[in-house]
Amino acid sequence: MRIELVKGVNLNIIPSKQFKTTRIFISFIKNIESKKELAERALLANYLEMCSQNYPTQIDIARKLSQMYGASFGSSVDRRGNYQLINFSIDYIEGKYLVGNEDLFSEVIEFLKEIIFNPLKVGENKNFDEETFTRQKNNTITYLKSIKEDKQAYATAKLRKLYFDNEIQ
């Protein structure tokens, strides 16, 4: 089932009784026009995954996920041609498998809203936390340098260059 929440924002629901967990998957899709924009959005996704105002450290996020019976959360960045997708996903256990049939849906949605819309900002100017941002920037640079060592990722990057005419400059 697909529900248009507002123009350009759709909620896709795929009901299943096959699994003991529920997955919520959110994608932000944008046509990218430059490598700079590509890098900025990738860094943003990495930063948002690490901290927020109410969960300023990875330990705080891990504690919250643990309180939600070991929910798993992550972000990823993907490209399809000149479109970049920033993805957030969370898996959590169905309430009927918990003592008292506790429904975690509202708590999970609040967690996602916090992570996506309330990033950790510090100081008078309310900038991103410098230490966390620098760590994520260095991790991204290290990953990009390592792509040549990962033959599958390197082949995918080269294939993408051959396949798409309008490769981002």
Short mmCIF file of N, CA and C in Angstrom, two decimals:
data_model
loop_
_atom_site.label_atom_id
_atom_site.label_comp_id
_atom_site.label_asym_id
_atom_site.label_seq_id
_atom_site.Cartn_x
_atom_site.Cartn_y
_atom_site.Cartn_z
N MET A 1 0.85 -1.16 0.00
CA MET A 1 0.00 0.00 0.00
C MET A 1 0.90 1.24 0.00
N ARG A 2 0.57 2.23 -0.81
CA ARG A 2 1.34 3.47 -0.91
C ARG A 2 0.41 4.64 -0.60
N ILE A 3 0.85 5.48 0.35
CA ILE A 3 0.07 6.64 0.76
C ILE A 3 0.92 7.87 0.55
N GLU A 4 0.38 8.86 -0.20
CA GLU A 4 1.11 10.11 -0.38
C GLU A 4 0.80 11.01 0.81
N LEU A 5 1.83 11.25 1.65
CA LEU A 5 1.65 12.07 2.84
C LEU A 5 1.52 13.54 2.46
N VAL A 6 2.45 14.01 1.66
CA VAL A 6 2.42 15.33 1.04
C VAL A 6 3.06 15.16 -0.33
N LYS A 7 2.95 16.15 -1.17
CA LYS A 7 3.50 16.04 -2.52
C LYS A 7 5.00 15.68 -2.45
N GLY A 8 5.33 14.56 -3.08
CA GLY A 8 6.72 14.12 -3.13
C GLY A 8 7.15 13.27 -1.94
N VAL A 9 6.27 13.08 -0.96
CA VAL A 9 6.62 12.25 0.21
C VAL A 9 5.59 11.13 0.31
N ASN A 10 6.09 9.90 0.12
CA ASN A 10 5.21 8.74 0.13
C ASN A 10 5.56 7.80 1.27
N LEU A 11 4.54 7.18 1.82
CA LEU A 11 4.69 6.14 2.82
C LEU A 11 4.30 4.83 2.15
N ASN A 12 5.23 3.89 2.12
CA ASN A 12 4.97 2.57 1.56
C ASN A 12 4.86 1.58 2.71
N ILE A 13 3.76 0.86 2.75
CA ILE A 13 3.53 -0.13 3.79
C ILE A 13 3.44 -1.49 3.13
N ILE A 14 4.27 -2.40 3.60
CA ILE A 14 4.24 -3.77 3.10
C ILE A 14 3.96 -4.67 4.29
N PRO A 15 2.68 -4.98 4.51
CA PRO A 15 2.34 -5.81 5.67
C PRO A 15 2.84 -7.25 5.49
N SER A 16 3.27 -7.84 6.60
CA SER A 16 3.73 -9.22 6.57
C SER A 16 3.58 -9.82 7.95
N LYS A 17 3.12 -11.03 8.00
CA LYS A 17 3.03 -11.75 9.26
C LYS A 17 4.14 -12.80 9.34
N GLN A 18 5.05 -12.73 8.38
CA GLN A 18 6.11 -13.73 8.24
C GLN A 18 7.26 -13.51 9.23
N PHE A 19 7.46 -12.29 9.69
CA PHE A 19 8.64 -11.97 10.50
C PHE A 19 8.26 -11.52 11.90
N LYS A 20 9.21 -11.64 12.82
CA LYS A 20 9.00 -11.20 14.20
C LYS A 20 9.43 -9.76 14.40
N THR A 21 10.00 -9.17 13.36
CA THR A 21 10.44 -7.78 13.45
C THR A 21 9.77 -6.95 12.37
N THR A 22 9.77 -5.65 12.60
CA THR A 22 9.28 -4.69 11.62
C THR A 22 10.45 -3.82 11.20
N ARG A 23 10.53 -3.50 9.92
CA ARG A 23 11.56 -2.60 9.41
C ARG A 23 10.90 -1.34 8.89
N ILE A 24 11.45 -0.21 9.31
CA ILE A 24 11.06 1.08 8.75
C ILE A 24 12.26 1.58 7.96
N PHE A 25 12.02 1.95 6.72
CA PHE A 25 13.09 2.36 5.81
C PHE A 25 12.70 3.70 5.21
N ILE A 26 13.53 4.70 5.40
CA ILE A 26 13.26 6.06 4.92
C ILE A 26 14.36 6.45 3.94
N SER A 27 13.95 6.95 2.77
CA SER A 27 14.92 7.40 1.76
C SER A 27 14.65 8.85 1.39
N PHE A 28 15.72 9.64 1.34
CA PHE A 28 15.67 10.99 0.83
C PHE A 28 16.42 10.98 -0.49
N ILE A 29 15.74 11.26 -1.58
CA ILE A 29 16.31 11.14 -2.93
C ILE A 29 16.46 12.53 -3.53
N LYS A 30 17.63 12.77 -4.12
CA LYS A 30 17.89 14.08 -4.74
C LYS A 30 18.74 13.90 -5.98
N ASN A 31 18.41 14.68 -7.01
CA ASN A 31 19.24 14.73 -8.21
C ASN A 31 20.48 15.57 -7.88
N ILE A 32 21.64 14.96 -7.96
CA ILE A 32 22.88 15.62 -7.55
C ILE A 32 23.55 16.26 -8.77
N GLU A 33 24.07 17.47 -8.57
CA GLU A 33 24.67 18.20 -9.68
C GLU A 33 26.18 18.36 -9.58
N SER A 34 26.77 18.04 -8.42
CA SER A 34 28.22 18.19 -8.29
C SER A 34 28.77 17.17 -7.30
N LYS A 35 30.07 16.89 -7.42
CA LYS A 35 30.72 15.98 -6.48
C LYS A 35 30.72 16.58 -5.08
N LYS A 36 30.80 17.91 -5.00
CA LYS A 36 30.79 18.58 -3.70
C LYS A 36 29.47 18.29 -2.97
N GLU A 37 28.36 18.41 -3.70
CA GLU A 37 27.05 18.14 -3.11
C GLU A 37 26.94 16.67 -2.71
N LEU A 38 27.47 15.79 -3.53
CA LEU A 38 27.49 14.36 -3.24
C LEU A 38 28.21 14.09 -1.92
N ALA A 39 29.38 14.71 -1.76
CA ALA A 39 30.18 14.52 -0.54
C ALA A 39 29.49 15.13 0.68
N GLU A 40 28.90 16.31 0.52
CA GLU A 40 28.23 16.96 1.64
C GLU A 40 27.07 16.11 2.17
N ARG A 41 26.29 15.57 1.26
CA ARG A 41 25.15 14.74 1.68
C ARG A 41 25.60 13.44 2.33
N ALA A 42 26.69 12.86 1.82
CA ALA A 42 27.22 11.63 2.42
C ALA A 42 27.71 11.91 3.85
N LEU A 43 28.41 13.03 4.03
CA LEU A 43 28.86 13.41 5.37
C LEU A 43 27.67 13.68 6.30
N LEU A 44 26.64 14.31 5.77
CA LEU A 44 25.45 14.59 6.57
C LEU A 44 24.83 13.28 7.07
N ALA A 45 24.67 12.32 6.19
CA ALA A 45 24.08 11.03 6.59
C ALA A 45 24.91 10.36 7.68
N ASN A 46 26.23 10.38 7.52
CA ASN A 46 27.11 9.78 8.52
C ASN A 46 27.00 10.51 9.86
N TYR A 47 26.94 11.82 9.81
CA TYR A 47 26.84 12.62 11.04
C TYR A 47 25.51 12.35 11.76
N LEU A 48 24.42 12.34 11.00
CA LEU A 48 23.11 12.13 11.62
C LEU A 48 23.01 10.77 12.30
N GLU A 49 23.69 9.78 11.75
CA GLU A 49 23.65 8.44 12.34
C GLU A 49 24.36 8.39 13.69
N MET A 50 25.30 9.29 13.94
CA MET A 50 26.16 9.23 15.12
C MET A 50 25.65 9.98 16.34
N CYS A 51 24.81 11.01 16.13
CA CYS A 51 24.44 11.84 17.28
C CYS A 51 23.22 12.70 16.96
N SER A 52 22.58 13.15 18.05
CA SER A 52 21.48 14.12 17.94
C SER A 52 21.46 14.93 19.23
N GLN A 53 20.56 15.88 19.30
CA GLN A 53 20.49 16.71 20.52
C GLN A 53 20.19 15.85 21.75
N ASN A 54 19.26 14.92 21.64
CA ASN A 54 18.89 14.09 22.79
C ASN A 54 19.77 12.86 22.96
N TYR A 55 20.52 12.51 21.94
CA TYR A 55 21.46 11.38 21.99
C TYR A 55 22.81 11.87 21.46
N PRO A 56 23.56 12.63 22.27
CA PRO A 56 24.76 13.30 21.78
C PRO A 56 25.96 12.39 21.49
N THR A 57 25.90 11.13 21.91
CA THR A 57 27.02 10.22 21.64
C THR A 57 26.49 8.91 21.08
N GLN A 58 27.40 8.14 20.50
CA GLN A 58 27.02 6.82 20.00
C GLN A 58 26.57 5.91 21.15
N ILE A 59 27.14 6.12 22.32
CA ILE A 59 26.74 5.33 23.50
C ILE A 59 25.28 5.64 23.84
N ASP A 60 24.88 6.90 23.78
CA ASP A 60 23.50 7.28 24.06
C ASP A 60 22.54 6.64 23.05
N ILE A 61 22.93 6.62 21.79
CA ILE A 61 22.10 5.97 20.77
C ILE A 61 22.01 4.47 21.05
N ALA A 62 23.14 3.86 21.37
CA ALA A 62 23.14 2.42 21.67
C ALA A 62 22.26 2.09 22.87
N ARG A 63 22.29 2.94 23.89
CA ARG A 63 21.43 2.73 25.07
C ARG A 63 19.95 2.78 24.68
N LYS A 64 19.60 3.78 23.86
CA LYS A 64 18.20 3.92 23.44
C LYS A 64 17.77 2.70 22.63
N LEU A 65 18.61 2.24 21.73
CA LEU A 65 18.28 1.06 20.93
C LEU A 65 18.13 -0.16 21.83
N SER A 66 18.97 -0.25 22.85
CA SER A 66 18.88 -1.35 23.81
C SER A 66 17.56 -1.29 24.58
N GLN A 67 17.13 -0.08 24.96
CA GLN A 67 15.86 0.09 25.66
C GLN A 67 14.68 -0.34 24.79
N MET A 68 14.88 -0.27 23.48
CA MET A 68 13.84 -0.71 22.54
C MET A 68 14.08 -2.17 22.15
N TYR A 69 14.51 -2.96 23.16
CA TYR A 69 14.72 -4.41 23.01
C TYR A 69 15.70 -4.76 21.90
N GLY A 70 16.76 -3.99 21.80
CA GLY A 70 17.82 -4.31 20.84
C GLY A 70 17.49 -3.95 19.41
N ALA A 71 16.71 -2.90 19.22
CA ALA A 71 16.43 -2.44 17.85
C ALA A 71 17.75 -2.13 17.15
N SER A 72 17.79 -2.34 15.85
CA SER A 72 19.01 -2.01 15.10
C SER A 72 18.71 -0.85 14.16
N PHE A 73 19.65 0.07 14.08
CA PHE A 73 19.48 1.31 13.32
C PHE A 73 20.73 1.58 12.51
N GLY A 74 20.54 2.17 11.33
CA GLY A 74 21.69 2.56 10.54
C GLY A 74 21.29 3.49 9.42
N SER A 75 22.30 4.10 8.82
CA SER A 75 22.08 4.94 7.65
C SER A 75 23.00 4.45 6.54
N SER A 76 22.64 4.78 5.32
CA SER A 76 23.49 4.44 4.18
C SER A 76 23.28 5.49 3.10
N VAL A 77 24.23 5.53 2.20
CA VAL A 77 24.14 6.45 1.07
C VAL A 77 24.31 5.60 -0.18
N ASP A 78 23.47 5.85 -1.16
CA ASP A 78 23.48 5.07 -2.39
C ASP A 78 23.32 6.01 -3.57
N ARG A 79 23.78 5.57 -4.72
CA ARG A 79 23.60 6.36 -5.94
C ARG A 79 22.93 5.52 -7.00
N ARG A 80 22.05 6.15 -7.72
CA ARG A 80 21.43 5.56 -8.90
C ARG A 80 21.56 6.61 -9.99
N GLY A 81 22.60 6.46 -10.81
CA GLY A 81 22.87 7.49 -11.82
C GLY A 81 23.27 8.77 -11.12
N ASN A 82 22.58 9.85 -11.44
CA ASN A 82 22.86 11.14 -10.80
C ASN A 82 21.96 11.40 -9.60
N TYR A 83 21.22 10.38 -9.18
CA TYR A 83 20.40 10.51 -7.99
C TYR A 83 21.12 9.89 -6.81
N GLN A 84 21.10 10.62 -5.70
CA GLN A 84 21.69 10.10 -4.47
C GLN A 84 20.58 9.84 -3.48
N LEU A 85 20.67 8.71 -2.80
CA LEU A 85 19.69 8.34 -1.79
C LEU A 85 20.38 8.33 -0.44
N ILE A 86 19.80 9.04 0.51
CA ILE A 86 20.22 8.93 1.91
C ILE A 86 19.15 8.08 2.58
N ASN A 87 19.56 6.96 3.13
CA ASN A 87 18.63 5.99 3.71
C ASN A 87 18.83 5.86 5.21
N PHE A 88 17.72 5.74 5.91
CA PHE A 88 17.73 5.43 7.34
C PHE A 88 16.84 4.21 7.52
N SER A 89 17.32 3.24 8.28
CA SER A 89 16.49 2.06 8.54
C SER A 89 16.59 1.67 10.00
N ILE A 90 15.50 1.12 10.48
CA ILE A 90 15.47 0.61 11.85
C ILE A 90 14.62 -0.66 11.85
N ASP A 91 15.12 -1.65 12.54
CA ASP A 91 14.40 -2.91 12.74
C ASP A 91 14.10 -3.04 14.22
N TYR A 92 12.85 -3.39 14.54
CA TYR A 92 12.47 -3.56 15.94
C TYR A 92 11.49 -4.73 16.05
N ILE A 93 11.42 -5.29 17.24
CA ILE A 93 10.60 -6.48 17.47
C ILE A 93 9.12 -6.12 17.55
N GLU A 94 8.30 -6.98 16.99
CA GLU A 94 6.85 -6.82 17.05
C GLU A 94 6.36 -6.93 18.49
N GLY A 95 5.41 -6.09 18.86
CA GLY A 95 4.90 -6.06 20.23
C GLY A 95 4.33 -7.37 20.72
N LYS A 96 3.75 -8.16 19.84
CA LYS A 96 3.12 -9.41 20.29
C LYS A 96 4.13 -10.42 20.81
N TYR A 97 5.42 -10.18 20.57
CA TYR A 97 6.47 -11.07 21.08
C TYR A 97 7.08 -10.55 22.38
N LEU A 98 6.58 -9.43 22.87
CA LEU A 98 7.08 -8.84 24.11
C LEU A 98 6.10 -9.09 25.25
N VAL A 99 6.62 -9.12 26.46
CA VAL A 99 5.76 -9.27 27.63
C VAL A 99 4.80 -8.08 27.66
N GLY A 100 3.53 -8.37 27.77
CA GLY A 100 2.55 -7.29 27.82
C GLY A 100 2.20 -6.72 26.46
N ASN A 101 2.65 -7.35 25.39
CA ASN A 101 2.35 -6.88 24.03
C ASN A 101 2.69 -5.40 23.82
N GLU A 102 3.80 -4.97 24.35
CA GLU A 102 4.22 -3.57 24.25
C GLU A 102 4.44 -3.19 22.79
N ASP A 103 3.78 -2.13 22.33
CA ASP A 103 3.94 -1.68 20.95
C ASP A 103 5.01 -0.59 20.90
N LEU A 104 6.07 -0.84 20.17
CA LEU A 104 7.20 0.09 20.10
C LEU A 104 7.08 1.10 18.97
N PHE A 105 6.06 1.00 18.13
CA PHE A 105 5.98 1.82 16.92
C PHE A 105 6.15 3.32 17.21
N SER A 106 5.40 3.86 18.15
CA SER A 106 5.47 5.30 18.46
C SER A 106 6.86 5.69 18.95
N GLU A 107 7.44 4.85 19.79
CA GLU A 107 8.78 5.13 20.32
C GLU A 107 9.83 5.11 19.21
N VAL A 108 9.69 4.17 18.28
CA VAL A 108 10.62 4.06 17.16
C VAL A 108 10.48 5.28 16.25
N ILE A 109 9.26 5.71 15.98
CA ILE A 109 9.04 6.89 15.14
C ILE A 109 9.64 8.13 15.79
N GLU A 110 9.45 8.29 17.10
CA GLU A 110 10.04 9.44 17.81
C GLU A 110 11.56 9.40 17.73
N PHE A 111 12.15 8.22 17.85
CA PHE A 111 13.60 8.07 17.73
C PHE A 111 14.07 8.51 16.34
N LEU A 112 13.39 8.05 15.30
CA LEU A 112 13.77 8.42 13.93
C LEU A 112 13.63 9.93 13.70
N LYS A 113 12.55 10.51 14.19
CA LYS A 113 12.36 11.96 14.06
C LYS A 113 13.50 12.70 14.75
N GLU A 114 13.89 12.24 15.93
CA GLU A 114 14.99 12.87 16.68
C GLU A 114 16.28 12.81 15.87
N ILE A 115 16.61 11.64 15.38
CA ILE A 115 17.87 11.45 14.65
C ILE A 115 17.91 12.27 13.37
N ILE A 116 16.83 12.26 12.61
CA ILE A 116 16.82 12.92 11.29
C ILE A 116 16.65 14.43 11.39
N PHE A 117 15.78 14.88 12.28
CA PHE A 117 15.41 16.30 12.29
C PHE A 117 16.00 17.12 13.43
N ASN A 118 16.77 16.48 14.32
CA ASN A 118 17.31 17.20 15.47
C ASN A 118 18.79 16.88 15.66
N PRO A 119 19.62 17.23 14.66
CA PRO A 119 21.05 16.89 14.77
C PRO A 119 21.73 17.64 15.92
N LEU A 120 22.80 17.04 16.42
CA LEU A 120 23.56 17.68 17.48
C LEU A 120 24.21 18.95 16.96
N LYS A 121 23.84 20.06 17.58
CA LYS A 121 24.43 21.36 17.25
C LYS A 121 24.89 21.97 18.55
N VAL A 122 26.07 22.57 18.52
CA VAL A 122 26.66 23.11 19.75
C VAL A 122 27.12 24.55 19.54
N GLY A 123 27.38 25.22 20.65
CA GLY A 123 27.94 26.58 20.60
C GLY A 123 26.89 27.63 20.30
N GLU A 124 27.36 28.87 20.31
CA GLU A 124 26.48 30.00 20.05
C GLU A 124 25.87 29.97 18.66
N ASN A 125 26.68 29.56 17.68
CA ASN A 125 26.23 29.56 16.29
C ASN A 125 25.45 28.30 15.93
N LYS A 126 25.33 27.38 16.88
CA LYS A 126 24.61 26.12 16.66
C LYS A 126 25.15 25.36 15.45
N ASN A 127 26.46 25.18 15.43
CA ASN A 127 27.12 24.39 14.39
C ASN A 127 27.15 22.93 14.79
N PHE A 128 27.42 22.07 13.81
CA PHE A 128 27.62 20.65 14.13
C PHE A 128 28.79 20.52 15.10
N ASP A 129 28.74 19.48 15.92
CA ASP A 129 29.82 19.21 16.85
C ASP A 129 31.10 18.94 16.06
N GLU A 130 32.11 19.77 16.28
CA GLU A 130 33.35 19.72 15.49
C GLU A 130 34.05 18.37 15.57
N GLU A 131 34.16 17.83 16.77
CA GLU A 131 34.87 16.56 16.95
C GLU A 131 34.18 15.41 16.20
N THR A 132 32.87 15.32 16.34
CA THR A 132 32.11 14.26 15.66
C THR A 132 32.16 14.45 14.15
N PHE A 133 31.98 15.69 13.71
CA PHE A 133 32.00 15.97 12.26
C PHE A 133 33.36 15.62 11.66
N THR A 134 34.45 16.02 12.33
CA THR A 134 35.79 15.72 11.83
C THR A 134 36.04 14.22 11.77
N ARG A 135 35.58 13.50 12.79
CA ARG A 135 35.72 12.04 12.79
C ARG A 135 35.00 11.43 11.59
N GLN A 136 33.78 11.89 11.32
CA GLN A 136 33.01 11.35 10.19
C GLN A 136 33.65 11.73 8.86
N LYS A 137 34.19 12.93 8.79
CA LYS A 137 34.88 13.37 7.57
C LYS A 137 36.09 12.47 7.31
N ASN A 138 36.88 12.21 8.34
CA ASN A 138 38.05 11.35 8.19
C ASN A 138 37.66 9.92 7.84
N ASN A 139 36.58 9.42 8.43
CA ASN A 139 36.10 8.08 8.09
C ASN A 139 35.69 7.99 6.63
N THR A 140 35.03 9.04 6.14
CA THR A 140 34.60 9.06 4.74
C THR A 140 35.80 9.10 3.80
N ILE A 141 36.78 9.91 4.12
CA ILE A 141 37.99 10.00 3.30
C ILE A 141 38.71 8.66 3.27
N THR A 142 38.83 8.02 4.43
CA THR A 142 39.47 6.70 4.50
C THR A 142 38.72 5.68 3.66
N TYR A 143 37.39 5.71 3.74
CA TYR A 143 36.57 4.79 2.95
C TYR A 143 36.80 5.02 1.45
N LEU A 144 36.77 6.28 1.01
CA LEU A 144 36.94 6.57 -0.41
C LEU A 144 38.31 6.12 -0.91
N LYS A 145 39.33 6.29 -0.08
CA LYS A 145 40.67 5.83 -0.46
C LYS A 145 40.75 4.31 -0.55
N SER A 146 39.92 3.63 0.24
CA SER A 146 39.98 2.17 0.28
C SER A 146 39.19 1.50 -0.84
N ILE A 147 38.42 2.26 -1.60
CA ILE A 147 37.58 1.65 -2.63
C ILE A 147 38.40 0.85 -3.64
N LYS A 148 39.58 1.35 -4.00
CA LYS A 148 40.41 0.62 -4.96
C LYS A 148 40.81 -0.76 -4.43
N GLU A 149 40.86 -0.91 -3.12
CA GLU A 149 41.21 -2.20 -2.52
C GLU A 149 40.02 -3.16 -2.52
N ASP A 150 38.80 -2.60 -2.55
CA ASP A 150 37.59 -3.41 -2.59
C ASP A 150 37.22 -3.57 -4.06
N LYS A 151 37.58 -4.70 -4.63
CA LYS A 151 37.43 -4.91 -6.08
C LYS A 151 35.99 -4.77 -6.54
N GLN A 152 35.04 -5.23 -5.74
CA GLN A 152 33.63 -5.13 -6.13
C GLN A 152 33.19 -3.66 -6.16
N ALA A 153 33.53 -2.89 -5.14
CA ALA A 153 33.15 -1.48 -5.09
C ALA A 153 33.84 -0.70 -6.21
N TYR A 154 35.11 -1.03 -6.47
CA TYR A 154 35.85 -0.35 -7.53
C TYR A 154 35.24 -0.65 -8.90
N ALA A 155 34.88 -1.91 -9.13
CA ALA A 155 34.26 -2.30 -10.40
C ALA A 155 32.91 -1.61 -10.57
N THR A 156 32.15 -1.50 -9.48
CA THR A 156 30.86 -0.82 -9.54
C THR A 156 31.02 0.65 -9.90
N ALA A 157 32.02 1.30 -9.30
CA ALA A 157 32.28 2.72 -9.61
C ALA A 157 32.67 2.90 -11.07
N LYS A 158 33.52 2.02 -11.58
CA LYS A 158 33.95 2.11 -12.98
C LYS A 158 32.78 1.82 -13.93
N LEU A 159 31.97 0.84 -13.59
CA LEU A 159 30.81 0.50 -14.40
C LEU A 159 29.82 1.66 -14.43
N ARG A 160 29.62 2.32 -13.29
CA ARG A 160 28.73 3.47 -13.23
C ARG A 160 29.20 4.56 -14.17
N LYS A 161 30.51 4.78 -14.23
CA LYS A 161 31.07 5.80 -15.12
C LYS A 161 30.78 5.47 -16.58
N LEU A 162 30.87 4.20 -16.93
CA LEU A 162 30.60 3.78 -18.31
C LEU A 162 29.11 3.85 -18.64
N TYR A 163 28.28 3.54 -17.68
CA TYR A 163 26.85 3.40 -17.92
C TYR A 163 26.12 4.73 -18.03
N PHE A 164 26.47 5.68 -17.18
CA PHE A 164 25.73 6.94 -17.15
C PHE A 164 26.48 8.01 -17.93
N ASP A 165 25.75 8.63 -18.89
CA ASP A 165 26.35 9.66 -19.74
C ASP A 165 26.68 10.93 -18.97
N ASN A 166 25.81 11.31 -18.07
CA ASN A 166 25.96 12.57 -17.37
C ASN A 166 26.60 12.37 -16.00
N GLU A 167 27.76 11.76 -15.97
CA GLU A 167 28.42 11.50 -14.70
C GLU A 167 28.70 12.83 -14.00
N ILE A 168 28.46 12.87 -12.71
CA ILE A 168 28.63 14.09 -11.93
C ILE A 168 30.07 14.55 -12.00
N GLN A 169 30.26 15.85 -12.20
CA GLN A 169 31.61 16.42 -12.31
C GLN A 169 32.13 16.87 -10.99
#
